[in-house]
One Martini backbone bead per residue (centre of mass of N, CA, C, O) as a GRO file, in nm:
protein
  123
    1UNK     BB    1   0.904  -0.901  -0.355
    2UNK     BB    2   1.177  -0.768  -0.131
    3UNK     BB    3   1.218  -0.460  -0.191
    4UNK     BB    4   1.194  -0.124  -0.195
    5UNK     BB    5   1.227  -0.073  -0.497
    6UNK     BB    6   0.994  -0.258  -0.588
    7UNK     BB    7   0.768  -0.122  -0.426
    8UNK     BB    8   0.794   0.156  -0.554
    9UNK     BB    9   0.756   0.071  -0.848
   10UNK     BB   10   0.466  -0.029  -0.815
   11UNK     BB   11   0.346   0.242  -0.709
   12UNK     BB   12   0.445   0.413  -0.974
   13UNK     BB   13   0.233   0.297  -1.184
   14UNK     BB   14   0.068   0.518  -1.089
   15UNK     BB   15  -0.020   0.820  -1.212
   16UNK     BB   16  -0.088   0.951  -0.901
   17UNK     BB   17   0.210   0.893  -0.806
   18UNK     BB   18   0.441   0.947  -0.522
   19UNK     BB   19   0.748   1.012  -0.366
   20UNK     BB   20   0.824   1.029  -0.004
   21UNK     BB   21   1.028   1.218   0.268
   22UNK     BB   22   0.897   1.359   0.562
   23UNK     BB   23   1.116   1.239   0.745
   24UNK     BB   24   1.405   1.208   0.924
   25UNK     BB   25   1.344   0.912   0.873
   26UNK     BB   26   1.463   0.738   0.587
   27UNK     BB   27   1.309   0.460   0.624
   28UNK     BB   28   1.065   0.627   0.514
   29UNK     BB   29   0.833   0.558   0.256
   30UNK     BB   30   0.601   0.766   0.086
   31UNK     BB   31   0.298   0.704  -0.079
   32UNK     BB   32   0.130   0.925  -0.307
   33UNK     BB   33  -0.102   1.151  -0.411
   34UNK     BB   34  -0.123   1.414  -0.624
   35UNK     BB   35  -0.431   1.508  -0.583
   36UNK     BB   36  -0.416   1.480  -0.224
   37UNK     BB   37  -0.154   1.359  -0.060
   38UNK     BB   38  -0.226   1.084   0.005
   39UNK     BB   39  -0.167   0.796   0.159
   40UNK     BB   40  -0.106   0.438   0.041
   41UNK     BB   41   0.206   0.403   0.139
   42UNK     BB   42   0.436   0.245   0.375
   43UNK     BB   43   0.791   0.219   0.379
   44UNK     BB   44   0.995  -0.025   0.563
   45UNK     BB   45   1.242  -0.126   0.785
   46UNK     BB   46   1.188  -0.443   0.969
   47UNK     BB   47   1.325  -0.708   1.102
   48UNK     BB   48   1.483  -0.760   0.806
   49UNK     BB   49   1.236  -0.621   0.651
   50UNK     BB   50   1.001  -0.526   0.433
   51UNK     BB   51   0.739  -0.290   0.486
   52UNK     BB   52   0.380  -0.249   0.405
   53UNK     BB   53   0.154  -0.001   0.434
   54UNK     BB   54  -0.208  -0.057   0.404
   55UNK     BB   55  -0.508   0.002   0.296
   56UNK     BB   56  -0.818  -0.141   0.445
   57UNK     BB   57  -1.076  -0.300   0.479
   58UNK     BB   58  -1.157  -0.448   0.762
   59UNK     BB   59  -1.245  -0.730   0.644
   60UNK     BB   60  -1.010  -0.761   0.447
   61UNK     BB   61  -0.779  -0.744   0.647
   62UNK     BB   62  -0.867  -0.986   0.813
   63UNK     BB   63  -0.851  -1.194   0.594
   64UNK     BB   64  -0.543  -1.160   0.523
   65UNK     BB   65  -0.443  -1.226   0.813
   66UNK     BB   66  -0.562  -1.527   0.794
   67UNK     BB   67  -0.401  -1.621   0.529
   68UNK     BB   68  -0.134  -1.439   0.597
   69UNK     BB   69   0.144  -1.407   0.798
   70UNK     BB   70   0.253  -1.136   0.637
   71UNK     BB   71  -0.019  -1.026   0.753
   72UNK     BB   72  -0.059  -0.738   0.960
   73UNK     BB   73  -0.094  -0.521   1.170
   74UNK     BB   74  -0.018  -0.207   1.155
   75UNK     BB   75   0.258  -0.022   1.169
   76UNK     BB   76   0.184   0.281   1.315
   77UNK     BB   77  -0.132   0.220   1.282
   78UNK     BB   78  -0.443   0.164   1.210
   79UNK     BB   79  -0.565  -0.159   1.264
   80UNK     BB   80  -0.844  -0.148   1.104
   81UNK     BB   81  -0.735   0.019   0.818
   82UNK     BB   82  -0.449  -0.128   0.845
   83UNK     BB   83  -0.172  -0.294   0.688
   84UNK     BB   84   0.094  -0.529   0.691
   85UNK     BB   85   0.351  -0.618   0.458
   86UNK     BB   86   0.578  -0.877   0.454
   87UNK     BB   87   0.885  -0.909   0.273
   88UNK     BB   88   0.963  -1.265   0.299
   89UNK     BB   89   0.858  -1.464   0.042
   90UNK     BB   90   0.549  -1.580   0.103
   91UNK     BB   91   0.466  -1.379  -0.124
   92UNK     BB   92   0.345  -1.283  -0.412
   93UNK     BB   93   0.294  -1.044  -0.638
   94UNK     BB   94  -0.003  -1.143  -0.701
   95UNK     BB   95  -0.078  -1.088  -0.389
   96UNK     BB   96   0.027  -0.788  -0.337
   97UNK     BB   97  -0.071  -0.590  -0.560
   98UNK     BB   98  -0.380  -0.581  -0.486
   99UNK     BB   99  -0.329  -0.437  -0.213
  100UNK     BB  100  -0.214  -0.181  -0.337
  101UNK     BB  101  -0.454  -0.112  -0.517
  102UNK     BB  102  -0.661  -0.083  -0.288
  103UNK     BB  103  -0.518   0.148  -0.141
  104UNK     BB  104  -0.521   0.346  -0.370
  105UNK     BB  105  -0.830   0.355  -0.404
  106UNK     BB  106  -0.915   0.430  -0.100
  107UNK     BB  107  -0.736   0.722  -0.132
  108UNK     BB  108  -0.904   0.838  -0.328
  109UNK     BB  109  -1.092   1.046  -0.459
  110UNK     BB  110  -1.417   0.999  -0.527
  111UNK     BB  111  -1.412   1.107  -0.826
  112UNK     BB  112  -1.169   0.908  -0.903
  113UNK     BB  113  -1.290   0.630  -0.844
  114UNK     BB  114  -1.480   0.615  -1.085
  115UNK     BB  115  -1.263   0.640  -1.304
  116UNK     BB  116  -1.091   0.399  -1.216
  117UNK     BB  117  -1.307   0.180  -1.243
  118UNK     BB  118  -1.356   0.220  -1.551
  119UNK     BB  119  -1.068   0.153  -1.635
  120UNK     BB  120  -1.062  -0.137  -1.518
  121UNK     BB  121  -1.310  -0.246  -1.688
  122UNK     BB  122  -1.159  -0.173  -1.980
  123UNK     BB  123  -0.921  -0.405  -1.973
   0.00000   0.00000   0.00000
């Protein structure tokens, strides 16, 4: 996954997801939940690469920042609860997609989190 189109496509795999462009700056693609309009990913181009801001539990975010140089404190977001993943080719889709899934889950309404967890366990 190296480009915006691929990142958006992965985010839209979730049934509850939609793509939004709420800012005058069309560089920002915001991926939201249909059920509560909360953002779970913010995609932009910065410094020659696509960056994806994702919600993460503080300790999980810290872990990923220590494991992958392409995971940094989130650009323009709360650094404790959000990370940025720089799509520079150093991480595989298999490493990036679980981070997107976690962000999606963390921003779901609580009643939907239980449903989503049970769906994941039944796969």
